[in-house]
PDB file of C-alpha atoms in Angstrom:
ATOM      1  CA  MET A 295      -0.012  -0.025  -0.029  1.00 44.00           C
ATOM      2  CA  GLN A 296       1.413   3.382  -0.976  1.00 47.00           C
ATOM      3  CA  SER A 297       1.230   6.205   1.523  1.00 53.00           C
ATOM      4  CA  GLU A 298      -0.187   9.476   0.290  1.00 61.00           C
ATOM      5  CA  ARG A 299       2.268  12.330   0.159  1.00 75.00           C
ATOM      6  CA  GLN A 300       0.919  15.165   2.117  1.00 84.00           C
ATOM      7  CA  PRO A 301       1.388  18.712   0.834  1.00 89.00           C
ATOM      8  CA  SER A 302       3.791  21.055   2.635  1.00 91.00           C
ATOM      9  CA  LYS A 303       2.347  23.561   5.176  1.00 92.00           C
ATOM     10  CA  PRO A 304       2.425  26.473   2.700  1.00 93.00           C
ATOM     11  CA  ASP A 305       0.790  24.323   0.034  1.00 94.00           C
ATOM     12  CA  ARG A 306      -1.858  23.119   2.463  1.00 95.00           C
ATOM     13  CA  GLN A 307      -2.609  26.666   3.608  1.00 95.00           C
ATOM     14  CA  ARG A 308      -2.942  27.847   0.019  1.00 95.00           C
ATOM     15  CA  LEU A 309      -5.399  25.000  -0.489  1.00 96.00           C
ATOM     16  CA  VAL A 310      -7.331  26.015   2.626  1.00 96.00           C
ATOM     17  CA  ALA A 311      -7.525  29.631   1.396  1.00 95.00           C
ATOM     18  CA  SER A 312      -8.670  28.436  -2.059  1.00 95.00           C
ATOM     19  CA  LEU A 313     -11.369  26.174  -0.588  1.00 96.00           C
ATOM     20  CA  VAL A 314     -12.611  28.915   1.742  1.00 95.00           C
ATOM     21  CA  GLU A 315     -12.898  31.329  -1.203  1.00 92.00           C
ATOM     22  CA  ARG A 316     -14.782  28.855  -3.389  1.00 93.00           C
ATOM     23  CA  LEU A 317     -16.979  26.914  -0.928  1.00 93.00           C
ATOM     24  CA  ARG A 318     -19.310  27.792   1.870  1.00 92.00           C
ATOM     25  CA  LEU A 319     -17.391  26.254   4.792  1.00 95.00           C
ATOM     26  CA  GLY A 320     -18.729  27.162   8.206  1.00 93.00           C
ATOM     27  CA  THR A 321     -17.169  24.549  10.491  1.00 95.00           C
ATOM     28  CA  GLN A 322     -13.797  22.940  10.985  1.00 96.00           C
ATOM     29  CA  GLN A 323     -15.400  19.584  10.123  1.00 97.00           C
ATOM     30  CA  GLU A 324     -16.633  20.941   6.792  1.00 97.00           C
ATOM     31  CA  LEU A 325     -13.120  22.256   6.087  1.00 97.00           C
ATOM     32  CA  ILE A 326     -11.539  18.882   7.078  1.00 97.00           C
ATOM     33  CA  GLY A 327     -13.999  17.151   4.662  1.00 97.00           C
ATOM     34  CA  ALA A 328     -13.196  19.597   1.792  1.00 96.00           C
ATOM     35  CA  LEU A 329      -9.478  19.052   2.376  1.00 96.00           C
ATOM     36  CA  ALA A 330      -9.981  15.260   2.335  1.00 95.00           C
ATOM     37  CA  GLY A 331     -11.897  15.635  -0.904  1.00 94.00           C
ATOM     38  CA  ALA A 332      -8.886  17.428  -2.326  1.00 93.00           C
ATOM     39  CA  GLY A 333      -6.623  14.543  -1.177  1.00 93.00           C
ATOM     40  CA  CYS A 334      -5.239  16.221   1.915  1.00 94.00           C
ATOM     41  CA  ARG A 335      -5.988  14.389   5.133  1.00 94.00           C
ATOM     42  CA  VAL A 336      -5.453  16.517   8.252  1.00 95.00           C
ATOM     43  CA  THR A 337      -6.438  16.505  11.877  1.00 95.00           C
ATOM     44  CA  GLN A 338      -8.720  19.001  13.582  1.00 96.00           C
ATOM     45  CA  ALA A 339      -5.736  20.474  15.402  1.00 96.00           C
ATOM     46  CA  THR A 340      -3.954  21.133  12.131  1.00 96.00           C
ATOM     47  CA  VAL A 341      -7.061  22.808  10.673  1.00 97.00           C
ATOM     48  CA  SER A 342      -7.452  24.902  13.822  1.00 95.00           C
ATOM     49  CA  ARG A 343      -3.805  26.094  13.541  1.00 96.00           C
ATOM     50  CA  ASP A 344      -4.238  26.877   9.810  1.00 96.00           C
ATOM     51  CA  ILE A 345      -7.395  28.895  10.519  1.00 95.00           C
ATOM     52  CA  HIS A 346      -5.516  30.906  13.159  1.00 94.00           C
ATOM     53  CA  GLU A 347      -2.395  31.438  11.044  1.00 94.00           C
ATOM     54  CA  LEU A 348      -4.372  32.431   7.927  1.00 93.00           C
ATOM     55  CA  GLY A 349      -6.466  34.854  10.005  1.00 91.00           C
ATOM     56  CA  LEU A 350      -9.713  33.321   8.869  1.00 93.00           C
ATOM     57  CA  VAL A 351     -12.839  34.850  10.388  1.00 92.00           C
ATOM     58  CA  LYS A 352     -16.449  33.877  10.333  1.00 91.00           C
ATOM     59  CA  ALA A 353     -18.822  36.192   8.489  1.00 90.00           C
ATOM     60  CA  ARG A 354     -22.459  35.822   7.381  1.00 88.00           C
ATOM     61  CA  ASP A 355     -22.983  34.778   3.749  1.00 83.00           C
ATOM     62  CA  PRO A 356     -25.862  36.152   1.689  1.00 83.00           C
ATOM     63  CA  LEU A 357     -28.127  33.472   3.206  1.00 85.00           C
ATOM     64  CA  GLY A 358     -27.210  34.617   6.699  1.00 86.00           C
ATOM     65  CA  ARG A 359     -25.193  31.502   7.566  1.00 90.00           C
ATOM     66  CA  LEU A 360     -21.794  31.812   9.201  1.00 92.00           C
ATOM     67  CA  ARG A 361     -18.859  30.792   7.086  1.00 93.00           C
ATOM     68  CA  TYR A 362     -15.072  31.171   7.059  1.00 94.00           C
ATOM     69  CA  VAL A 363     -13.695  34.078   5.016  1.00 92.00           C
ATOM     70  CA  LEU A 364     -10.217  35.314   4.405  1.00 91.00           C
ATOM     71  CA  PRO A 365      -9.202  38.598   6.031  1.00 86.00           C
ATOM     72  CA  ASP A 366      -9.969  41.737   4.070  1.00 76.00           C
ATOM     73  CA  ARG A 367      -7.096  42.141   1.581  1.00 61.00           C
ATOM     74  CA  ASP A 368      -8.863  44.742  -0.572  1.00 52.00           C
ATOM     75  CA  ARG A 369      -7.437  47.659   1.373  1.00 52.00           C
ATOM     76  CA  ARG A 370      -4.089  48.559  -0.073  1.00 59.00           C
ATOM     77  CA  LEU A 371      -1.759  50.303   2.353  1.00 61.00           C
ATOM     78  CA  ASP A 372      -0.129  53.500   1.280  1.00 69.00           C
ATOM     79  CA  PRO A 373       3.658  52.883   1.530  1.00 76.00           C
ATOM     80  CA  ARG A 374       4.018  56.316   3.172  1.00 77.00           C
ATOM     81  CA  GLU A 375       1.572  55.233   5.908  1.00 73.00           C
ATOM     82  CA  THR A 376       3.680  52.074   6.517  1.00 73.00           C
ATOM     83  CA  LEU A 377       6.940  54.124   6.563  1.00 76.00           C
ATOM     84  CA  ASP A 378       5.418  56.682   8.959  1.00 75.00           C
ATOM     85  CA  SER A 379       4.315  53.846  11.236  1.00 72.00           C
ATOM     86  CA  LEU A 380       7.685  52.134  11.217  1.00 73.00           C
ATOM     87  CA  LEU A 381       9.641  55.319  11.733  1.00 74.00           C
ATOM     88  CA  GLY A 382       7.284  56.278  14.587  1.00 73.00           C
ATOM     89  CA  GLN A 383       7.891  52.956  16.270  1.00 73.00           C
ATOM     90  CA  PHE A 384      11.599  52.468  15.671  1.00 75.00           C
ATOM     91  CA  GLY A 385      13.169  55.669  14.407  1.00 72.00           C
ATOM     92  CA  ARG A 386      14.819  58.200  16.639  1.00 74.00           C
ATOM     93  CA  ARG A 387      16.064  60.581  14.007  1.00 76.00           C
ATOM     94  CA  ALA A 388      17.164  60.724  10.392  1.00 76.00           C
ATOM     95  CA  SER A 389      20.121  62.655   9.065  1.00 81.00           C
ATOM     96  CA  ALA A 390      21.587  62.855   5.564  1.00 83.00           C
ATOM     97  CA  ALA A 391      25.100  61.608   4.883  1.00 85.00           C
ATOM     98  CA  GLN A 392      25.711  62.508   1.213  1.00 84.00           C
ATOM     99  CA  ASN A 393      23.351  60.265  -0.753  1.00 83.00           C
ATOM    100  CA  VAL A 394      22.300  58.066   2.188  1.00 80.00           C
ATOM    101  CA  VAL A 395      19.734  58.858   4.877  1.00 71.00           C
TER     102      VAL A 395
END
């Protein structure tokens, strides 16, 4: 009997994200079943960790049922906002030294 080769963690998490985007999955058991249908057998603990690491949240679908969704990625951050935040947290001062700041 051949053992199934399980996907790597990044591949599995990409599969989880893909399934969540395409299917209405509202429970960990439904997600485990969808993964098994895709040839990826996992435990509940693994699915729970993947949900946490991917930042999945439950939201109501158009029918009012709770389902897992990916975090909102539509909002693009302005690079200047990111820089301001980082400099505010870690920068003490900036001074020019010829062509380097």
